[in-house]
Amino acid sequence: MLMDLKDRKYKRSKNYAESFLHAFTGLKTAFLEERNMRFHTFAALAVIICGFFFHVTKSEWILLVLSIFGVLTLEMVNTAIERAVDVATEQYIDEAKKAKDVAAGAVLLAAFVASLIGLIIFIPYFCQMFL
């Protein structure tokens, strides 16, 4: 199996347009094939809607955007790692499982921090609205 992979040659993108096409294909693949990517995307949309509704400050927008794209980016890296590990071995290997678990843990940490940032930003707005 590994020998087959080493023998296979992957062609490089010929130009920037082709590189962007591959990148957009990756975004589409992640969204269509990864349940967690869809969850994070819809959560991001909810946060963006709340941001517009509450007219958050520029500083708050910066934190929200960095948090959102941090989580989405790590979710895609996690997906790439999981797929690469799956291609590398068809059998159970403890180190492969650890690599996949660590990548998933990175997404969990990013999502936790993003949630904290969201709560810190939005709780005062919700309190002001209801109290």
mmCIF file of N, CA, C and O in Angstrom, residues 4-98:
data_model
loop_
_atom_site.group_PDB
_atom_site.id
_atom_site.type_symbol
_atom_site.label_atom_id
_atom_site.label_comp_id
_atom_site.label_asym_id
_atom_site.label_seq_id
_atom_site.Cartn_x
_atom_site.Cartn_y
_atom_site.Cartn_z
ATOM 1 N N ASP A 4 2.712 1.861 -3.272
ATOM 2 C CA ASP A 4 1.841 2.424 -4.310
ATOM 3 C C ASP A 4 1.766 3.933 -4.189
ATOM 4 O O ASP A 4 1.775 4.645 -5.182
ATOM 5 N N LEU A 5 1.661 4.433 -2.970
ATOM 6 C CA LEU A 5 1.560 5.875 -2.746
ATOM 7 C C LEU A 5 2.849 6.586 -3.144
ATOM 8 O O LEU A 5 2.816 7.676 -3.705
ATOM 9 N N LYS A 6 3.999 5.984 -2.853
ATOM 10 C CA LYS A 6 5.277 6.606 -3.191
ATOM 11 C C LYS A 6 5.497 6.658 -4.701
ATOM 12 O O LYS A 6 6.121 7.562 -5.217
ATOM 13 N N ASP A 7 4.979 5.654 -5.399
ATOM 14 C CA ASP A 7 5.150 5.605 -6.847
ATOM 15 C C ASP A 7 4.259 6.619 -7.562
ATOM 16 O O ASP A 7 4.558 7.029 -8.672
ATOM 17 N N ARG A 8 3.178 7.013 -6.948
ATOM 18 C CA ARG A 8 2.226 7.924 -7.574
ATOM 19 C C ARG A 8 2.789 9.346 -7.564
ATOM 20 O O ARG A 8 3.258 9.833 -6.551
ATOM 21 N N LYS A 9 2.736 10.001 -8.691
ATOM 22 C CA LYS A 9 3.212 11.386 -8.804
ATOM 23 C C LYS A 9 2.008 12.311 -8.866
ATOM 24 O O LYS A 9 1.092 12.093 -9.646
ATOM 25 N N TYR A 10 2.039 13.336 -8.042
ATOM 26 C CA TYR A 10 0.984 14.336 -8.061
ATOM 27 C C TYR A 10 1.513 15.559 -8.784
ATOM 28 O O TYR A 10 2.601 16.037 -8.500
ATOM 29 N N LYS A 11 0.724 16.067 -9.710
ATOM 30 C CA LYS A 11 1.187 17.239 -10.444
ATOM 31 C C LYS A 11 0.903 18.492 -9.641
ATOM 32 O O LYS A 11 -0.066 18.580 -8.905
ATOM 33 N N ARG A 12 1.778 19.455 -9.778
ATOM 34 C CA ARG A 12 1.625 20.738 -9.103
ATOM 35 C C ARG A 12 0.703 21.622 -9.927
ATOM 36 O O ARG A 12 0.606 21.464 -11.144
ATOM 37 N N SER A 13 0.070 22.554 -9.259
ATOM 38 C CA SER A 13 -0.775 23.508 -9.971
ATOM 39 C C SER A 13 0.074 24.327 -10.926
ATOM 40 O O SER A 13 1.189 24.731 -10.606
ATOM 41 N N LYS A 14 -0.485 24.590 -12.103
ATOM 42 C CA LYS A 14 0.252 25.321 -13.131
ATOM 43 C C LYS A 14 0.234 26.826 -12.891
ATOM 44 O O LYS A 14 1.141 27.537 -13.312
ATOM 45 N N ASN A 15 -0.803 27.308 -12.249
ATOM 46 C CA ASN A 15 -0.933 28.750 -12.037
ATOM 47 C C ASN A 15 -1.771 29.018 -10.790
ATOM 48 O O ASN A 15 -2.299 28.095 -10.173
ATOM 49 N N TYR A 16 -1.900 30.297 -10.439
ATOM 50 C CA TYR A 16 -2.646 30.660 -9.238
ATOM 51 C C TYR A 16 -4.128 30.329 -9.358
ATOM 52 O O TYR A 16 -4.755 29.927 -8.382
ATOM 53 N N ALA A 17 -4.680 30.490 -10.535
ATOM 54 C CA ALA A 17 -6.108 30.187 -10.715
ATOM 55 C C ALA A 17 -6.380 28.720 -10.399
ATOM 56 O O ALA A 17 -7.364 28.396 -9.713
ATOM 57 N N GLU A 18 -5.513 27.845 -10.865
ATOM 58 C CA GLU A 18 -5.668 26.417 -10.588
ATOM 59 C C GLU A 18 -5.497 26.137 -9.091
ATOM 60 O O GLU A 18 -6.223 25.327 -8.512
ATOM 61 N N SER A 19 -4.558 26.823 -8.452
ATOM 62 C CA SER A 19 -4.352 26.664 -7.006
ATOM 63 C C SER A 19 -5.597 27.082 -6.228
ATOM 64 O O SER A 19 -6.011 26.402 -5.290
ATOM 65 N N PHE A 20 -6.183 28.207 -6.631
ATOM 66 C CA PHE A 20 -7.401 28.660 -5.966
ATOM 67 C C PHE A 20 -8.547 27.681 -6.191
ATOM 68 O O PHE A 20 -9.348 27.434 -5.280
ATOM 69 N N LEU A 21 -8.632 27.122 -7.394
ATOM 70 C CA LEU A 21 -9.673 26.141 -7.678
ATOM 71 C C LEU A 21 -9.539 24.943 -6.745
ATOM 72 O O LEU A 21 -10.530 24.463 -6.192
ATOM 73 N N HIS A 22 -8.303 24.465 -6.541
ATOM 74 C CA HIS A 22 -8.083 23.345 -5.613
ATOM 75 C C HIS A 22 -8.483 23.736 -4.192
ATOM 76 O O HIS A 22 -9.088 22.940 -3.463
ATOM 77 N N ALA A 23 -8.139 24.954 -3.790
ATOM 78 C CA ALA A 23 -8.479 25.415 -2.438
ATOM 79 C C ALA A 23 -9.992 25.483 -2.255
ATOM 80 O O ALA A 23 -10.523 25.056 -1.220
ATOM 81 N N PHE A 24 -10.699 26.029 -3.241
ATOM 82 C CA PHE A 24 -12.157 26.103 -3.139
ATOM 83 C C PHE A 24 -12.794 24.715 -3.168
ATOM 84 O O PHE A 24 -13.787 24.468 -2.486
ATOM 85 N N THR A 25 -12.195 23.810 -3.914
ATOM 86 C CA THR A 25 -12.670 22.425 -3.906
ATOM 87 C C THR A 25 -12.505 21.821 -2.514
ATOM 88 O O THR A 25 -13.376 21.090 -2.038
ATOM 89 N N GLY A 26 -11.388 22.143 -1.855
ATOM 90 C CA GLY A 26 -11.176 21.672 -0.478
ATOM 91 C C GLY A 26 -12.217 22.222 0.478
ATOM 92 O O GLY A 26 -12.737 21.496 1.331
ATOM 93 N N LEU A 27 -12.539 23.513 0.344
ATOM 94 C CA LEU A 27 -13.588 24.109 1.182
ATOM 95 C C LEU A 27 -14.927 23.407 0.952
ATOM 96 O O LEU A 27 -15.641 23.065 1.907
ATOM 97 N N LYS A 28 -15.259 23.200 -0.301
ATOM 98 C CA LYS A 28 -16.526 22.543 -0.653
ATOM 99 C C LYS A 28 -16.564 21.122 -0.101
ATOM 100 O O LYS A 28 -17.556 20.705 0.499
ATOM 101 N N THR A 29 -15.461 20.393 -0.283
ATOM 102 C CA THR A 29 -15.390 19.017 0.213
ATOM 103 C C THR A 29 -15.568 18.973 1.725
ATOM 104 O O THR A 29 -16.333 18.149 2.242
ATOM 105 N N ALA A 30 -14.871 19.848 2.429
ATOM 106 C CA ALA A 30 -14.981 19.871 3.894
ATOM 107 C C ALA A 30 -16.415 20.149 4.316
ATOM 108 O O ALA A 30 -16.947 19.499 5.224
ATOM 109 N N PHE A 31 -17.058 21.122 3.668
ATOM 110 C CA PHE A 31 -18.426 21.473 4.050
ATOM 111 C C PHE A 31 -19.403 20.344 3.728
ATOM 112 O O PHE A 31 -20.253 20.004 4.548
ATOM 113 N N LEU A 32 -19.293 19.752 2.561
ATOM 114 C CA LEU A 32 -20.248 18.727 2.144
ATOM 115 C C LEU A 32 -20.048 17.385 2.834
ATOM 116 O O LEU A 32 -21.007 16.657 3.060
ATOM 117 N N GLU A 33 -18.796 17.071 3.185
ATOM 118 C CA GLU A 33 -18.508 15.729 3.686
ATOM 119 C C GLU A 33 -18.237 15.657 5.184
ATOM 120 O O GLU A 33 -18.169 14.556 5.730
ATOM 121 N N GLU A 34 -18.074 16.782 5.835
ATOM 122 C CA GLU A 34 -17.738 16.768 7.261
ATOM 123 C C GLU A 34 -18.850 17.412 8.092
ATOM 124 O O GLU A 34 -19.094 18.613 7.996
ATOM 125 N N ARG A 35 -19.519 16.602 8.877
ATOM 126 C CA ARG A 35 -20.611 17.066 9.724
ATOM 127 C C ARG A 35 -20.160 18.194 10.658
ATOM 128 O O ARG A 35 -20.855 19.204 10.809
ATOM 129 N N ASN A 36 -18.988 18.049 11.266
ATOM 130 C CA ASN A 36 -18.517 19.070 12.201
ATOM 131 C C ASN A 36 -18.231 20.396 11.497
ATOM 132 O O ASN A 36 -18.440 21.465 12.066
ATOM 133 N N MET A 37 -17.770 20.334 10.259
ATOM 134 C CA MET A 37 -17.530 21.562 9.496
ATOM 135 C C MET A 37 -18.842 22.298 9.259
ATOM 136 O O MET A 37 -18.905 23.526 9.368
ATOM 137 N N ARG A 38 -19.882 21.557 8.933
ATOM 138 C CA ARG A 38 -21.205 22.191 8.747
ATOM 139 C C ARG A 38 -21.693 22.794 10.056
ATOM 140 O O ARG A 38 -22.208 23.914 10.081
ATOM 141 N N PHE A 39 -21.503 22.077 11.162
ATOM 142 C CA PHE A 39 -21.921 22.602 12.469
ATOM 143 C C PHE A 39 -21.196 23.910 12.773
ATOM 144 O O PHE A 39 -21.817 24.908 13.151
ATOM 145 N N HIS A 40 -19.877 23.912 12.602
ATOM 146 C CA HIS A 40 -19.093 25.118 12.897
ATOM 147 C C HIS A 40 -19.465 26.267 11.957
ATOM 148 O O HIS A 40 -19.504 27.425 12.375
ATOM 149 N N THR A 41 -19.761 25.947 10.702
ATOM 150 C CA THR A 41 -20.159 26.988 9.749
ATOM 151 C C THR A 41 -21.486 27.618 10.146
ATOM 152 O O THR A 41 -21.636 28.848 10.124
ATOM 153 N N PHE A 42 -22.458 26.798 10.524
ATOM 154 C CA PHE A 42 -23.752 27.344 10.931
ATOM 155 C C PHE A 42 -23.651 28.116 12.249
ATOM 156 O O PHE A 42 -24.307 29.145 12.430
ATOM 157 N N ALA A 43 -22.802 27.643 13.146
ATOM 158 C CA ALA A 43 -22.567 28.389 14.386
ATOM 159 C C ALA A 43 -21.937 29.741 14.068
ATOM 160 O O ALA A 43 -22.304 30.767 14.656
ATOM 161 N N ALA A 44 -21.004 29.754 13.123
ATOM 162 C CA ALA A 44 -20.359 31.007 12.702
ATOM 163 C C ALA A 44 -21.386 31.972 12.121
ATOM 164 O O ALA A 44 -21.363 33.174 12.417
ATOM 165 N N LEU A 45 -22.294 31.454 11.305
ATOM 166 C CA LEU A 45 -23.353 32.309 10.734
ATOM 167 C C LEU A 45 -24.235 32.900 11.831
ATOM 168 O O LEU A 45 -24.615 34.077 11.765
ATOM 169 N N ALA A 46 -24.549 32.108 12.850
ATOM 170 C CA ALA A 46 -25.347 32.614 13.975
ATOM 171 C C ALA A 46 -24.602 33.735 14.697
ATOM 172 O O ALA A 46 -25.200 34.756 15.070
ATOM 173 N N VAL A 47 -23.314 33.561 14.898
ATOM 174 C CA VAL A 47 -22.494 34.579 15.557
ATOM 175 C C VAL A 47 -22.456 35.852 14.716
ATOM 176 O O VAL A 47 -22.583 36.972 15.242
ATOM 177 N N ILE A 48 -22.295 35.701 13.420
ATOM 178 C CA ILE A 48 -22.251 36.868 12.528
ATOM 179 C C ILE A 48 -23.587 37.610 12.556
ATOM 180 O O ILE A 48 -23.621 38.848 12.631
ATOM 181 N N ILE A 49 -24.685 36.883 12.540
ATOM 182 C CA ILE A 49 -26.014 37.516 12.620
ATOM 183 C C ILE A 49 -26.152 38.273 13.938
ATOM 184 O O ILE A 49 -26.622 39.424 13.962
ATOM 185 N N CYS A 50 -25.738 37.658 15.033
ATOM 186 C CA CYS A 50 -25.787 38.332 16.340
ATOM 187 C C CYS A 50 -24.898 39.574 16.341
ATOM 188 O O CYS A 50 -25.269 40.606 16.904
ATOM 189 N N GLY A 51 -23.740 39.487 15.710
ATOM 190 C CA GLY A 51 -22.842 40.630 15.632
ATOM 191 C C GLY A 51 -23.487 41.810 14.940
ATOM 192 O O GLY A 51 -23.391 42.951 15.403
ATOM 193 N N PHE A 52 -24.164 41.550 13.822
ATOM 194 C CA PHE A 52 -24.868 42.629 13.125
ATOM 195 C C PHE A 52 -26.051 43.141 13.937
ATOM 196 O O PHE A 52 -26.301 44.345 14.008
ATOM 197 N N PHE A 53 -26.785 42.220 14.559
ATOM 198 C CA PHE A 53 -27.958 42.606 15.344
ATOM 199 C C PHE A 53 -27.580 43.521 16.506
ATOM 200 O O PHE A 53 -28.256 44.507 16.778
ATOM 201 N N PHE A 54 -26.501 43.189 17.194
ATOM 202 C CA PHE A 54 -26.093 43.960 18.367
ATOM 203 C C PHE A 54 -25.128 45.103 18.034
ATOM 204 O O PHE A 54 -24.716 45.829 18.935
ATOM 205 N N HIS A 55 -24.765 45.237 16.773
ATOM 206 C CA HIS A 55 -23.836 46.300 16.367
ATOM 207 C C HIS A 55 -22.562 46.258 17.212
ATOM 208 O O HIS A 55 -22.180 47.256 17.836
ATOM 209 N N VAL A 56 -21.897 45.100 17.211
ATOM 210 C CA VAL A 56 -20.685 44.957 18.015
ATOM 211 C C VAL A 56 -19.612 45.916 17.497
ATOM 212 O O VAL A 56 -19.647 46.354 16.342
ATOM 213 N N THR A 57 -18.672 46.227 18.348
ATOM 214 C CA THR A 57 -17.607 47.178 18.003
ATOM 215 C C THR A 57 -16.611 46.543 17.036
ATOM 216 O O THR A 57 -16.589 45.319 16.846
ATOM 217 N N LYS A 58 -15.758 47.371 16.470
ATOM 218 C CA LYS A 58 -14.732 46.880 15.548
ATOM 219 C C LYS A 58 -13.805 45.882 16.253
ATOM 220 O O LYS A 58 -13.451 44.856 15.680
ATOM 221 N N SER A 59 -13.430 46.177 17.474
ATOM 222 C CA SER A 59 -12.565 45.263 18.239
ATOM 223 C C SER A 59 -13.246 43.918 18.465
ATOM 224 O O SER A 59 -12.608 42.858 18.368
ATOM 225 N N GLU A 60 -14.523 43.968 18.776
ATOM 226 C CA GLU A 60 -15.272 42.724 18.979
ATOM 227 C C GLU A 60 -15.375 41.933 17.675
ATOM 228 O O GLU A 60 -15.242 40.705 17.685
ATOM 229 N N TRP A 61 -15.584 42.634 16.557
ATOM 230 C CA TRP A 61 -15.621 41.951 15.260
ATOM 231 C C TRP A 61 -14.301 41.246 14.980
ATOM 232 O O TRP A 61 -14.283 40.112 14.483
ATOM 233 N N ILE A 62 -13.212 41.907 15.278
ATOM 234 C CA ILE A 62 -11.899 41.309 15.032
ATOM 235 C C ILE A 62 -11.753 40.009 15.824
ATOM 236 O O ILE A 62 -11.323 38.982 15.287
ATOM 237 N N LEU A 63 -12.128 40.035 17.089
ATOM 238 C CA LEU A 63 -12.053 38.830 17.915
ATOM 239 C C LEU A 63 -12.978 37.736 17.394
ATOM 240 O O LEU A 63 -12.602 36.554 17.353
ATOM 241 N N LEU A 64 -14.176 38.124 16.992
ATOM 242 C CA LEU A 64 -15.128 37.132 16.479
ATOM 243 C C LEU A 64 -14.633 36.511 15.177
ATOM 244 O O LEU A 64 -14.684 35.287 15.014
ATOM 245 N N VAL A 65 -14.155 37.343 14.268
ATOM 246 C CA VAL A 65 -13.671 36.828 12.979
ATOM 247 C C VAL A 65 -12.461 35.913 13.182
ATOM 248 O O VAL A 65 -12.385 34.830 12.582
ATOM 249 N N LEU A 66 -11.525 36.327 14.014
ATOM 250 C CA LEU A 66 -10.364 35.475 14.287
ATOM 251 C C LEU A 66 -10.782 34.148 14.922
ATOM 252 O O LEU A 66 -10.246 33.089 14.580
ATOM 253 N N SER A 67 -11.743 34.211 15.822
ATOM 254 C CA SER A 67 -12.227 32.990 16.473
ATOM 255 C C SER A 67 -12.912 32.072 15.471
ATOM 256 O O SER A 67 -12.649 30.858 15.431
ATOM 257 N N ILE A 68 -13.793 32.643 14.670
ATOM 258 C CA ILE A 68 -14.527 31.843 13.683
ATOM 259 C C ILE A 68 -13.570 31.167 12.716
ATOM 260 O O ILE A 68 -13.625 29.949 12.504
ATOM 261 N N PHE A 69 -12.672 31.949 12.127
ATOM 262 C CA PHE A 69 -11.794 31.365 11.122
ATOM 263 C C PHE A 69 -10.724 30.478 11.734
ATOM 264 O O PHE A 69 -10.235 29.552 11.074
ATOM 265 N N GLY A 70 -10.388 30.706 12.994
ATOM 266 C CA GLY A 70 -9.485 29.792 13.684
ATOM 267 C C GLY A 70 -10.098 28.414 13.812
ATOM 268 O O GLY A 70 -9.450 27.395 13.537
ATOM 269 N N VAL A 71 -11.361 28.361 14.219
ATOM 270 C CA VAL A 71 -12.052 27.076 14.371
ATOM 271 C C VAL A 71 -12.228 26.400 13.014
ATOM 272 O O VAL A 71 -11.944 25.208 12.861
ATOM 273 N N LEU A 72 -12.696 27.154 12.014
ATOM 274 C CA LEU A 72 -12.914 26.562 10.689
ATOM 275 C C LEU A 72 -11.608 26.048 10.085
ATOM 276 O O LEU A 72 -11.574 24.957 9.485
ATOM 277 N N THR A 73 -10.549 26.812 10.248
ATOM 278 C CA THR A 73 -9.248 26.399 9.720
ATOM 279 C C THR A 73 -8.766 25.124 10.403
ATOM 280 O O THR A 73 -8.324 24.170 9.737
ATOM 281 N N LEU A 74 -8.853 25.090 11.724
ATOM 282 C CA LEU A 74 -8.408 23.883 12.433
ATOM 283 C C LEU A 74 -9.285 22.684 12.101
ATOM 284 O O LEU A 74 -8.795 21.549 12.061
ATOM 285 N N GLU A 75 -10.567 22.909 11.870
ATOM 286 C CA GLU A 75 -11.448 21.803 11.477
ATOM 287 C C GLU A 75 -10.990 21.213 10.147
ATOM 288 O O GLU A 75 -10.973 19.997 9.957
ATOM 289 N N MET A 76 -10.568 22.076 9.227
ATOM 290 C CA MET A 76 -10.082 21.583 7.942
ATOM 291 C C MET A 76 -8.734 20.871 8.083
ATOM 292 O O MET A 76 -8.504 19.837 7.438
ATOM 293 N N VAL A 77 -7.856 21.389 8.926
ATOM 294 C CA VAL A 77 -6.571 20.725 9.176
ATOM 295 C C VAL A 77 -6.823 19.356 9.817
ATOM 296 O O VAL A 77 -6.197 18.358 9.440
ATOM 297 N N ASN A 78 -7.753 19.309 10.750
ATOM 298 C CA ASN A 78 -8.110 18.043 11.390
ATOM 299 C C ASN A 78 -8.609 17.049 10.349
ATOM 300 O O ASN A 78 -8.202 15.879 10.350
ATOM 301 N N THR A 79 -9.457 17.499 9.455
ATOM 302 C CA THR A 79 -9.974 16.627 8.395
ATOM 303 C C THR A 79 -8.833 16.117 7.516
ATOM 304 O O THR A 79 -8.778 14.929 7.178
ATOM 305 N N ALA A 80 -7.914 17.003 7.148
ATOM 306 C CA ALA A 80 -6.779 16.600 6.308
ATOM 307 C C ALA A 80 -5.920 15.561 7.029
ATOM 308 O O ALA A 80 -5.497 14.565 6.414
ATOM 309 N N ILE A 81 -5.666 15.783 8.308
ATOM 310 C CA ILE A 81 -4.856 14.826 9.072
ATOM 311 C C ILE A 81 -5.563 13.482 9.153
ATOM 312 O O ILE A 81 -4.955 12.425 8.940
ATOM 313 N N GLU A 82 -6.858 13.497 9.445
ATOM 314 C CA GLU A 82 -7.596 12.231 9.548
ATOM 315 C C GLU A 82 -7.573 11.469 8.233
ATOM 316 O O GLU A 82 -7.355 10.262 8.211
ATOM 317 N N ARG A 83 -7.770 12.176 7.133
ATOM 318 C CA ARG A 83 -7.781 11.496 5.827
ATOM 319 C C ARG A 83 -6.393 10.996 5.452
ATOM 320 O O ARG A 83 -6.254 9.903 4.893
ATOM 321 N N ALA A 84 -5.372 11.781 5.752
ATOM 322 C CA ALA A 84 -4.005 11.345 5.445
ATOM 323 C C ALA A 84 -3.644 10.100 6.252
ATOM 324 O O ALA A 84 -3.048 9.157 5.718
ATOM 325 N N VAL A 85 -4.029 10.074 7.512
ATOM 326 C CA VAL A 85 -3.760 8.905 8.351
ATOM 327 C C VAL A 85 -4.532 7.704 7.829
ATOM 328 O O VAL A 85 -4.005 6.591 7.756
ATOM 329 N N ASP A 86 -5.778 7.917 7.422
ATOM 330 C CA ASP A 86 -6.578 6.811 6.889
ATOM 331 C C ASP A 86 -5.974 6.241 5.604
ATOM 332 O O ASP A 86 -6.025 5.034 5.371
ATOM 333 N N VAL A 87 -5.392 7.100 4.777
ATOM 334 C CA VAL A 87 -4.757 6.635 3.546
ATOM 335 C C VAL A 87 -3.467 5.892 3.865
ATOM 336 O O VAL A 87 -3.135 4.897 3.218
ATOM 337 N N ALA A 88 -2.745 6.341 4.871
ATOM 338 C CA ALA A 88 -1.442 5.763 5.204
ATOM 339 C C ALA A 88 -1.553 4.349 5.766
ATOM 340 O O ALA A 88 -0.635 3.554 5.605
ATOM 341 N N THR A 89 -2.660 4.062 6.424
ATOM 342 C CA THR A 89 -2.785 2.733 7.018
ATOM 343 C C THR A 89 -4.242 2.298 7.047
ATOM 344 O O THR A 89 -5.131 3.105 7.315
ATOM 345 N N GLU A 90 -4.447 1.032 6.758
ATOM 346 C CA GLU A 90 -5.790 0.469 6.836
ATOM 347 C C GLU A 90 -5.982 -0.300 8.144
ATOM 348 O O GLU A 90 -7.085 -0.715 8.458
ATOM 349 N N GLN A 91 -4.908 -0.485 8.874
ATOM 350 C CA GLN A 91 -5.000 -1.235 10.126
ATOM 351 C C GLN A 91 -4.937 -0.292 11.316
ATOM 352 O O GLN A 91 -4.549 0.858 11.184
ATOM 353 N N TYR A 92 -5.346 -0.801 12.457
ATOM 354 C CA TYR A 92 -5.305 0.013 13.666
ATOM 355 C C TYR A 92 -3.859 0.147 14.138
ATOM 356 O O TYR A 92 -3.163 -0.843 14.334
ATOM 357 N N ILE A 93 -3.419 1.374 14.282
ATOM 358 C CA ILE A 93 -2.094 1.674 14.834
ATOM 359 C C ILE A 93 -2.308 2.731 15.905
ATOM 360 O O ILE A 93 -2.910 3.780 15.641
ATOM 361 N N ASP A 94 -1.825 2.453 17.101
ATOM 362 C CA ASP A 94 -2.052 3.348 18.227
ATOM 363 C C ASP A 94 -1.549 4.771 17.940
ATOM 364 O O ASP A 94 -2.205 5.743 18.280
ATOM 365 N N GLU A 95 -0.396 4.888 17.305
ATOM 366 C CA GLU A 95 0.155 6.220 17.009
ATOM 367 C C GLU A 95 -0.716 6.975 16.003
ATOM 368 O O GLU A 95 -0.836 8.194 16.075
ATOM 369 N N ALA A 96 -1.311 6.266 15.069
ATOM 370 C CA ALA A 96 -2.221 6.905 14.104
ATOM 371 C C ALA A 96 -3.454 7.433 14.828
ATOM 372 O O ALA A 96 -3.916 8.556 14.564
ATOM 373 N N LYS A 97 -3.971 6.640 15.757
ATOM 374 C CA LYS A 97 -5.126 7.086 16.548
ATOM 375 C C LYS A 97 -4.773 8.326 17.358
ATOM 376 O O LYS A 97 -5.547 9.281 17.427
ATOM 377 N N LYS A 98 -3.576 8.323 17.954
ATOM 378 C CA LYS A 98 -3.144 9.483 18.743
ATOM 379 C C LYS A 98 -3.044 10.733 17.878
ATOM 380 O O LYS A 98 -3.442 11.819 18.296
#
